[in-house]
Each structure stands twice: as structure tokens, then as C-alpha cells.
Amino acid sequence: MPGEFELIQRYFAGDRREDVLLGVGDDAAVVRPRGDLALAVDTLVAGVHFPLDAPPESIGHKALAVNLSDLAAMGAEPAWLLLALTLEQAREPWLAAFSRGLRELAAEHGMALIGGDVTRGPLTVSVQVGGYLPPGQALRRSGARVGDGVYVSGSLGDAALGLALWQAGAADGEAQQWLVQRLHRPTPRVALGRALLGLASAAIDLSDGLAADLGHLLSASGVGASVELERLPLSPAFKRCAVTATSWEAAVGGGDDYELCFTAPPAVEAELEQQARRLGIAITRIGRIEQEPGLRLLDGQGHPWRAKRAGYTHFDAEGQA
Ligand code: ADP
Ligand code: MG
């Protein structure tokens, strides 16, 4: 079995970018940034953020994807990542698959892996990312104004349904497998986020579920919103596999979709749709920003509807970790 440094060289070294002066191998990486930076870090813990039996390649993919989703929500262009890896044991096939999942996604976004850390302990993957923003610009949570449309990208609830199918060991059909992929290999909406700079008034990515995350955006902006549940975009696979009675629960309260939720004034609606078409990403207007604080979820008759579960929090009233 090769030593730690050899494993690092084999699976995590070698990425280059013109703004990286020093990558993996010294005590710290050195970069020469050319402008404003957005920085974010997110940790995935086995058994909490991904099932213990998730394929290693998707753990690598997801550890970076959730961080890219944060950059996307700011409108940033990804540049670098650092990786802190805690492992029970260094098994080469596992490391090879994990590193493939992570580095394929990094390469897709032109990012360089420039450093990290390996320690022994319960499987935990922490990724830090950095990316560029145009000077003085960023998509923030606090810019929503009364009258703005509320939009989401892609489709909602797929990952929640995928998790239920995975846990039940019932992911055998094509639609089921697609939903499980949405859980294990989320697609961060990086290009959409960048296109939203200068168009959207506020943005957030959906990690804990629409109700929870849109709630954060509304609080930060000091406004409220009405959302028409019948407008929520549901994927064909979701429609095939969801029990009808639970579909809004999953779409409103289910986490892990990593879509973007954003607001924009009516004046830019046509431009938004043009950008979404150019990028081949569906966007859907699901509601409007209103003066009255809070999130109002309306059923098909315009009556209030209440989710049983407000979104995933790590420390909720029941003490769930
Ligand atoms: P130190 O003990 O000085 O912190 P390490 O032994 O942790 O150094 O790391 C040696 C080099 O390998 C450093 O450049 C570090 O950034 C890099 N490195 C360690 N672990 C990883 C990893 N999982 N991915 C990428 N680079 C890593
Ligand atoms: Mg170290």
C-alpha cells in the first residue's frame, strides 16, 4: 500500500491554471487572483449528507457540486478548490473512484484542485471553493423587491424522491434511476448563475428545500411571497414515481435539489427566458414577491396549503442530527 504522500500525488495532484502559482505539494497553495473572489466551504458527512453506501464516484461529484451550487447562487465563475478528506482507511479503489468523480466535475468547470488535507476518522469530505465575480457585483439574498417574479431552475423534489427510492432499495426502473442520480450527482447551475448577474434581484441555491431556502431569501430581503404550487416544475420521472398526495411535500420540503431560486423584476422577464433558452436550462416563474412578510403556499384554488415538513435542518426540534 503506497504512503499518504504518494496517494495524494496519484489522485489529487497535477491540476494547473494560469492564476495558480503553486498547487498541491507545498505547505500552502499560492494563487494570483485577477479580481473579486467568492469563497465558500461545505462539508459532507457520511450518513448525514449522503447514504453510507453511496458510490464513491458520486460522493466525489457531490462534494464539489454542492460547493459549485453556492458559487452559482452568487453568480461566480469557479476557479479553485481545496479538499479536506477524512477517511476510515485509505483504500485505493475507493480513492480512485472518489477522485474521478470530483476531478471530472472540476475539469468540466475549468477548476484546479490546489491543496487539501487527509486525516483518519469517520468518512467526511470538506471542499472549499473560490471563484471570480465581476468587480462589485454578486447575486445576493437581500435584493428581492415587491412585484418581482419568483423563479426556480430545473425541477423540484427529485432528490427527495431519489433518496426515498434508494433507501427502499427500489431504484430499478429508468425513472427511478434518474431520480437517484439527481440525489447522488446534482448538477450545479453555474452557467445560469453567471447569466443572472445584472438580471436577478436576489438568488439562493436550494439545498434544504424550497420553503426553507426561499424563506431565507425573503427574510434577507425583508419581503414575503406567494407561490402557486401548481406552477412548481416537476420532472417526468418525479410524476411517474411520486405518490400524488406527497408530491408537493417533496417539491416544497425536500432538500438536495441544488437548483437556483431567484427573483427578478417583470421588466427583465423576456431577457431571462432568452438566457435560459440559450443555456438549455428550464426556468419557471412560481410566484411573486409581496410586501407582507412570510411565504404563502397556495393550492390550485388559491387556498393556503401547509407543508408538514419545512425543510431539512441539522438541528431541528426533534434533535435530529
Ligand atoms: P502539511 O502537513 O504541511 O499540512 P499535508 O501533508 O497535509 O501537509 O499535505 C501535503 C500537500 O498535499 C499539501 O500541498 C496539501 O495541500 C496537499 N494535499 C493534502 N491532502 C490533499 C487532498 N486531499 N487533496 C489535494 N491536495 C492535498
Ligand atoms: Mg495538512
JSON list of C-alpha atoms in Angstrom, two decimals, residues 30-171:
[
{"chain": "A", "resi": 30, "resn": "VAL", "atom": "CA", "xyz": [-0.39, 30.28, -3.91]},
{"chain": "A", "resi": 31, "resn": "VAL", "atom": "CA", "xyz": [-2.76, 31.98, -6.35]},
{"chain": "A", "resi": 32, "resn": "ARG", "atom": "CA", "xyz": [-2.68, 35.35, -8.08]},
{"chain": "A", "resi": 33, "resn": "PRO", "atom": "CA", "xyz": [-6.33, 36.42, -8.31]},
{"chain": "A", "resi": 34, "resn": "ARG", "atom": "CA", "xyz": [-7.31, 38.86, -11.02]},
{"chain": "A", "resi": 35, "resn": "GLY", "atom": "CA", "xyz": [-10.42, 40.28, -9.34]},
{"chain": "A", "resi": 36, "resn": "ASP", "atom": "CA", "xyz": [-13.17, 39.91, -6.73]},
{"chain": "A", "resi": 37, "resn": "LEU", "atom": "CA", "xyz": [-13.41, 36.45, -5.19]},
{"chain": "A", "resi": 38, "resn": "ALA", "atom": "CA", "xyz": [-16.37, 34.46, -3.90]},
{"chain": "A", "resi": 39, "resn": "LEU", "atom": "CA", "xyz": [-15.29, 31.85, -1.35]},
{"chain": "A", "resi": 40, "resn": "ALA", "atom": "CA", "xyz": [-17.35, 29.00, 0.10]},
{"chain": "A", "resi": 41, "resn": "VAL", "atom": "CA", "xyz": [-16.84, 25.77, 2.03]},
{"chain": "A", "resi": 42, "resn": "ASP", "atom": "CA", "xyz": [-19.23, 22.88, 2.59]},
{"chain": "A", "resi": 43, "resn": "THR", "atom": "CA", "xyz": [-18.77, 19.59, 4.40]},
{"chain": "A", "resi": 44, "resn": "LEU", "atom": "CA", "xyz": [-20.47, 16.28, 3.61]},
{"chain": "A", "resi": 45, "resn": "VAL", "atom": "CA", "xyz": [-20.67, 13.74, 6.44]},
{"chain": "A", "resi": 46, "resn": "ALA", "atom": "CA", "xyz": [-21.34, 10.09, 5.60]},
{"chain": "A", "resi": 47, "resn": "GLY", "atom": "CA", "xyz": [-24.76, 9.01, 6.79]},
{"chain": "A", "resi": 48, "resn": "VAL", "atom": "CA", "xyz": [-25.96, 12.63, 7.05]},
{"chain": "A", "resi": 49, "resn": "HIS", "atom": "CA", "xyz": [-25.32, 14.23, 3.66]},
{"chain": "A", "resi": 50, "resn": "PHE", "atom": "CA", "xyz": [-25.00, 11.06, 1.61]},
{"chain": "A", "resi": 51, "resn": "PRO", "atom": "CA", "xyz": [-26.01, 7.45, 2.34]},
{"chain": "A", "resi": 52, "resn": "LEU", "atom": "CA", "xyz": [-23.19, 5.30, 3.76]},
{"chain": "A", "resi": 53, "resn": "ASP", "atom": "CA", "xyz": [-23.48, 3.01, 0.73]},
{"chain": "A", "resi": 54, "resn": "ALA", "atom": "CA", "xyz": [-23.39, 5.80, -1.91]},
{"chain": "A", "resi": 55, "resn": "PRO", "atom": "CA", "xyz": [-20.94, 5.06, -4.76]},
{"chain": "A", "resi": 56, "resn": "PRO", "atom": "CA", "xyz": [-17.55, 6.78, -4.09]},
{"chain": "A", "resi": 57, "resn": "GLU", "atom": "CA", "xyz": [-17.57, 8.41, -7.53]},
{"chain": "A", "resi": 58, "resn": "SER", "atom": "CA", "xyz": [-20.81, 10.21, -6.69]},
{"chain": "A", "resi": 59, "resn": "ILE", "atom": "CA", "xyz": [-19.53, 11.22, -3.24]},
{"chain": "A", "resi": 60, "resn": "GLY", "atom": "CA", "xyz": [-16.63, 12.97, -5.03]},
{"chain": "A", "resi": 61, "resn": "HIS", "atom": "CA", "xyz": [-19.00, 14.55, -7.52]},
{"chain": "A", "resi": 62, "resn": "LYS", "atom": "CA", "xyz": [-21.46, 15.70, -4.89]},
{"chain": "A", "resi": 63, "resn": "ALA", "atom": "CA", "xyz": [-18.83, 17.13, -2.50]},
{"chain": "A", "resi": 64, "resn": "LEU", "atom": "CA", "xyz": [-17.80, 19.56, -5.24]},
{"chain": "A", "resi": 65, "resn": "ALA", "atom": "CA", "xyz": [-21.29, 20.02, -6.74]},
{"chain": "A", "resi": 66, "resn": "VAL", "atom": "CA", "xyz": [-22.79, 21.40, -3.51]},
{"chain": "A", "resi": 67, "resn": "ASN", "atom": "CA", "xyz": [-19.99, 23.96, -3.34]},
{"chain": "A", "resi": 68, "resn": "LEU", "atom": "CA", "xyz": [-20.34, 24.87, -7.01]},
{"chain": "A", "resi": 69, "resn": "SER", "atom": "CA", "xyz": [-24.01, 25.40, -6.30]},
{"chain": "A", "resi": 70, "resn": "ASP", "atom": "CA", "xyz": [-23.06, 28.06, -3.73]},
{"chain": "A", "resi": 71, "resn": "LEU", "atom": "CA", "xyz": [-20.82, 29.78, -6.28]},
{"chain": "A", "resi": 72, "resn": "ALA", "atom": "CA", "xyz": [-23.67, 29.56, -8.81]},
{"chain": "A", "resi": 73, "resn": "ALA", "atom": "CA", "xyz": [-26.04, 31.24, -6.38]},
{"chain": "A", "resi": 74, "resn": "MET", "atom": "CA", "xyz": [-23.60, 34.18, -6.15]},
{"chain": "A", "resi": 75, "resn": "GLY", "atom": "CA", "xyz": [-23.11, 34.38, -9.92]},
{"chain": "A", "resi": 76, "resn": "ALA", "atom": "CA", "xyz": [-19.41, 33.46, -9.62]},
{"chain": "A", "resi": 77, "resn": "GLU", "atom": "CA", "xyz": [-17.09, 31.76, -12.12]},
{"chain": "A", "resi": 78, "resn": "PRO", "atom": "CA", "xyz": [-15.41, 28.74, -10.44]},
{"chain": "A", "resi": 79, "resn": "ALA", "atom": "CA", "xyz": [-11.60, 28.74, -10.27]},
{"chain": "A", "resi": 80, "resn": "TRP", "atom": "CA", "xyz": [-10.05, 26.63, -7.46]},
{"chain": "A", "resi": 81, "resn": "LEU", "atom": "CA", "xyz": [-10.84, 24.07, -4.84]},
{"chain": "A", "resi": 82, "resn": "LEU", "atom": "CA", "xyz": [-9.22, 22.64, -1.71]},
{"chain": "A", "resi": 83, "resn": "LEU", "atom": "CA", "xyz": [-10.17, 19.24, -0.38]},
{"chain": "A", "resi": 84, "resn": "ALA", "atom": "CA", "xyz": [-10.08, 18.06, 3.27]},
{"chain": "A", "resi": 85, "resn": "LEU", "atom": "CA", "xyz": [-10.72, 14.34, 3.36]},
{"chain": "A", "resi": 86, "resn": "THR", "atom": "CA", "xyz": [-11.32, 12.27, 6.50]},
{"chain": "A", "resi": 87, "resn": "LEU", "atom": "CA", "xyz": [-11.18, 8.52, 5.86]},
{"chain": "A", "resi": 88, "resn": "GLU", "atom": "CA", "xyz": [-11.54, 5.40, 7.99]},
{"chain": "A", "resi": 89, "resn": "GLN", "atom": "CA", "xyz": [-8.90, 3.79, 5.79]},
{"chain": "A", "resi": 90, "resn": "ALA", "atom": "CA", "xyz": [-7.13, 4.66, 2.55]},
{"chain": "A", "resi": 91, "resn": "ARG", "atom": "CA", "xyz": [-8.44, 2.08, 0.08]},
{"chain": "A", "resi": 92, "resn": "GLU", "atom": "CA", "xyz": [-7.10, 2.70, -3.40]},
{"chain": "A", "resi": 93, "resn": "PRO", "atom": "CA", "xyz": [-10.14, 1.64, -5.45]},
{"chain": "A", "resi": 94, "resn": "TRP", "atom": "CA", "xyz": [-12.28, 3.92, -3.30]},
{"chain": "A", "resi": 95, "resn": "LEU", "atom": "CA", "xyz": [-9.82, 6.83, -3.69]},
{"chain": "A", "resi": 96, "resn": "ALA", "atom": "CA", "xyz": [-9.58, 6.28, -7.43]},
{"chain": "A", "resi": 97, "resn": "ALA", "atom": "CA", "xyz": [-13.35, 6.40, -7.91]},
{"chain": "A", "resi": 98, "resn": "PHE", "atom": "CA", "xyz": [-13.81, 9.29, -5.49]},
{"chain": "A", "resi": 99, "resn": "SER", "atom": "CA", "xyz": [-11.11, 11.35, -7.16]},
{"chain": "A", "resi": 100, "resn": "ARG", "atom": "CA", "xyz": [-12.53, 10.61, -10.61]},
{"chain": "A", "resi": 101, "resn": "GLY", "atom": "CA", "xyz": [-15.99, 11.89, -9.61]},
{"chain": "A", "resi": 102, "resn": "LEU", "atom": "CA", "xyz": [-14.54, 15.03, -8.06]},
{"chain": "A", "resi": 103, "resn": "ARG", "atom": "CA", "xyz": [-12.00, 15.84, -10.74]},
{"chain": "A", "resi": 104, "resn": "GLU", "atom": "CA", "xyz": [-14.27, 15.22, -13.71]},
{"chain": "A", "resi": 105, "resn": "LEU", "atom": "CA", "xyz": [-16.67, 17.83, -12.38]},
{"chain": "A", "resi": 106, "resn": "ALA", "atom": "CA", "xyz": [-13.77, 20.18, -11.57]},
{"chain": "A", "resi": 107, "resn": "ALA", "atom": "CA", "xyz": [-12.43, 19.84, -15.12]},
{"chain": "A", "resi": 108, "resn": "GLU", "atom": "CA", "xyz": [-15.89, 20.45, -16.57]},
{"chain": "A", "resi": 109, "resn": "HIS", "atom": "CA", "xyz": [-15.80, 23.85, -14.84]},
{"chain": "A", "resi": 110, "resn": "GLY", "atom": "CA", "xyz": [-12.14, 24.62, -15.58]},
{"chain": "A", "resi": 111, "resn": "MET", "atom": "CA", "xyz": [-11.21, 24.44, -11.88]},
{"chain": "A", "resi": 112, "resn": "ALA", "atom": "CA", "xyz": [-7.88, 23.42, -10.37]},
{"chain": "A", "resi": 113, "resn": "LEU", "atom": "CA", "xyz": [-7.53, 21.32, -7.19]},
{"chain": "A", "resi": 114, "resn": "ILE", "atom": "CA", "xyz": [-4.75, 23.23, -5.43]},
{"chain": "A", "resi": 115, "resn": "GLY", "atom": "CA", "xyz": [-4.46, 21.65, -1.98]},
{"chain": "A", "resi": 116, "resn": "GLY", "atom": "CA", "xyz": [-6.06, 19.89, 0.90]},
{"chain": "A", "resi": 117, "resn": "ASP", "atom": "CA", "xyz": [-5.61, 17.56, 3.80]},
{"chain": "A", "resi": 118, "resn": "VAL", "atom": "CA", "xyz": [-6.05, 13.87, 4.57]},
{"chain": "A", "resi": 119, "resn": "THR", "atom": "CA", "xyz": [-6.86, 12.64, 8.08]},
{"chain": "A", "resi": 120, "resn": "ARG", "atom": "CA", "xyz": [-8.14, 9.44, 9.63]},
{"chain": "A", "resi": 121, "resn": "GLY", "atom": "CA", "xyz": [-11.66, 9.26, 11.09]},
{"chain": "A", "resi": 122, "resn": "PRO", "atom": "CA", "xyz": [-15.33, 8.80, 10.12]},
{"chain": "A", "resi": 123, "resn": "LEU", "atom": "CA", "xyz": [-15.79, 9.46, 6.38]},
{"chain": "A", "resi": 124, "resn": "THR", "atom": "CA", "xyz": [-16.18, 13.22, 5.91]},
{"chain": "A", "resi": 125, "resn": "VAL", "atom": "CA", "xyz": [-15.48, 15.30, 2.83]},
{"chain": "A", "resi": 126, "resn": "SER", "atom": "CA", "xyz": [-14.95, 19.03, 3.08]},
{"chain": "A", "resi": 127, "resn": "VAL", "atom": "CA", "xyz": [-14.43, 21.11, -0.04]},
{"chain": "A", "resi": 128, "resn": "GLN", "atom": "CA", "xyz": [-13.56, 24.77, -0.23]},
{"chain": "A", "resi": 129, "resn": "VAL", "atom": "CA", "xyz": [-14.02, 26.66, -3.48]},
{"chain": "A", "resi": 130, "resn": "GLY", "atom": "CA", "xyz": [-13.07, 30.04, -4.86]},
{"chain": "A", "resi": 131, "resn": "GLY", "atom": "CA", "xyz": [-14.39, 31.80, -7.93]},
{"chain": "A", "resi": 132, "resn": "TYR", "atom": "CA", "xyz": [-14.42, 35.16, -9.66]},
{"chain": "A", "resi": 133, "resn": "LEU", "atom": "CA", "xyz": [-17.06, 37.85, -9.64]},
{"chain": "A", "resi": 134, "resn": "PRO", "atom": "CA", "xyz": [-17.13, 40.98, -11.81]},
{"chain": "A", "resi": 135, "resn": "PRO", "atom": "CA", "xyz": [-15.93, 43.96, -9.68]},
{"chain": "A", "resi": 136, "resn": "GLY", "atom": "CA", "xyz": [-18.51, 44.98, -7.11]},
{"chain": "A", "resi": 137, "resn": "GLN", "atom": "CA", "xyz": [-21.12, 42.51, -8.37]},
{"chain": "A", "resi": 138, "resn": "ALA", "atom": "CA", "xyz": [-22.72, 39.46, -6.74]},
{"chain": "A", "resi": 139, "resn": "LEU", "atom": "CA", "xyz": [-26.13, 37.85, -6.62]},
{"chain": "A", "resi": 140, "resn": "ARG", "atom": "CA", "xyz": [-27.28, 38.29, -3.05]},
{"chain": "A", "resi": 141, "resn": "ARG", "atom": "CA", "xyz": [-30.19, 37.03, -0.98]},
{"chain": "A", "resi": 142, "resn": "SER", "atom": "CA", "xyz": [-31.22, 40.51, 0.03]},
{"chain": "A", "resi": 143, "resn": "GLY", "atom": "CA", "xyz": [-32.27, 42.20, -3.21]},
{"chain": "A", "resi": 144, "resn": "ALA", "atom": "CA", "xyz": [-35.86, 40.96, -3.80]},
{"chain": "A", "resi": 145, "resn": "ARG", "atom": "CA", "xyz": [-38.42, 43.75, -4.29]},
{"chain": "A", "resi": 146, "resn": "VAL", "atom": "CA", "xyz": [-42.22, 43.80, -4.19]},
{"chain": "A", "resi": 147, "resn": "GLY", "atom": "CA", "xyz": [-43.59, 42.85, -7.61]},
{"chain": "A", "resi": 148, "resn": "ASP", "atom": "CA", "xyz": [-40.56, 40.73, -8.63]},
{"chain": "A", "resi": 149, "resn": "GLY", "atom": "CA", "xyz": [-41.26, 37.27, -10.01]},
{"chain": "A", "resi": 150, "resn": "VAL", "atom": "CA", "xyz": [-40.01, 34.24, -8.02]},
{"chain": "A", "resi": 151, "resn": "TYR", "atom": "CA", "xyz": [-38.29, 31.68, -10.25]},
{"chain": "A", "resi": 152, "resn": "VAL", "atom": "CA", "xyz": [-36.70, 28.24, -9.92]},
{"chain": "A", "resi": 153, "resn": "SER", "atom": "CA", "xyz": [-34.45, 26.38, -12.33]},
{"chain": "A", "resi": 154, "resn": "GLY", "atom": "CA", "xyz": [-34.88, 22.74, -13.36]},
{"chain": "A", "resi": 155, "resn": "SER", "atom": "CA", "xyz": [-37.32, 20.61, -11.39]},
{"chain": "A", "resi": 156, "resn": "LEU", "atom": "CA", "xyz": [-38.02, 20.22, -7.67]},
{"chain": "A", "resi": 157, "resn": "GLY", "atom": "CA", "xyz": [-38.35, 17.24, -5.34]},
{"chain": "A", "resi": 158, "resn": "ASP", "atom": "CA", "xyz": [-36.35, 14.78, -7.47]},
{"chain": "A", "resi": 159, "resn": "ALA", "atom": "CA", "xyz": [-33.57, 14.27, -4.90]},
{"chain": "A", "resi": 160, "resn": "ALA", "atom": "CA", "xyz": [-36.00, 13.74, -2.02]},
{"chain": "A", "resi": 161, "resn": "LEU", "atom": "CA", "xyz": [-37.82, 11.11, -4.03]},
{"chain": "A", "resi": 162, "resn": "GLY", "atom": "CA", "xyz": [-34.49, 9.64, -5.17]},
{"chain": "A", "resi": 163, "resn": "LEU", "atom": "CA", "xyz": [-33.43, 9.28, -1.52]},
{"chain": "A", "resi": 164, "resn": "ALA", "atom": "CA", "xyz": [-36.67, 7.52, -0.59]},
{"chain": "A", "resi": 165, "resn": "LEU", "atom": "CA", "xyz": [-36.22, 5.11, -3.53]},
{"chain": "A", "resi": 166, "resn": "TRP", "atom": "CA", "xyz": [-32.54, 4.49, -2.67]},
{"chain": "A", "resi": 167, "resn": "GLN", "atom": "CA", "xyz": [-33.36, 3.78, 0.98]},
{"chain": "A", "resi": 168, "resn": "ALA", "atom": "CA", "xyz": [-36.17, 1.44, -0.03]},
{"chain": "A", "resi": 169, "resn": "GLY", "atom": "CA", "xyz": [-33.82, -0.35, -2.46]},
{"chain": "A", "resi": 170, "resn": "ALA", "atom": "CA", "xyz": [-36.45, 0.30, -5.14]},
{"chain": "A", "resi": 171, "resn": "ALA", "atom": "CA", "xyz": [-34.37, 2.10, -7.77]}
]
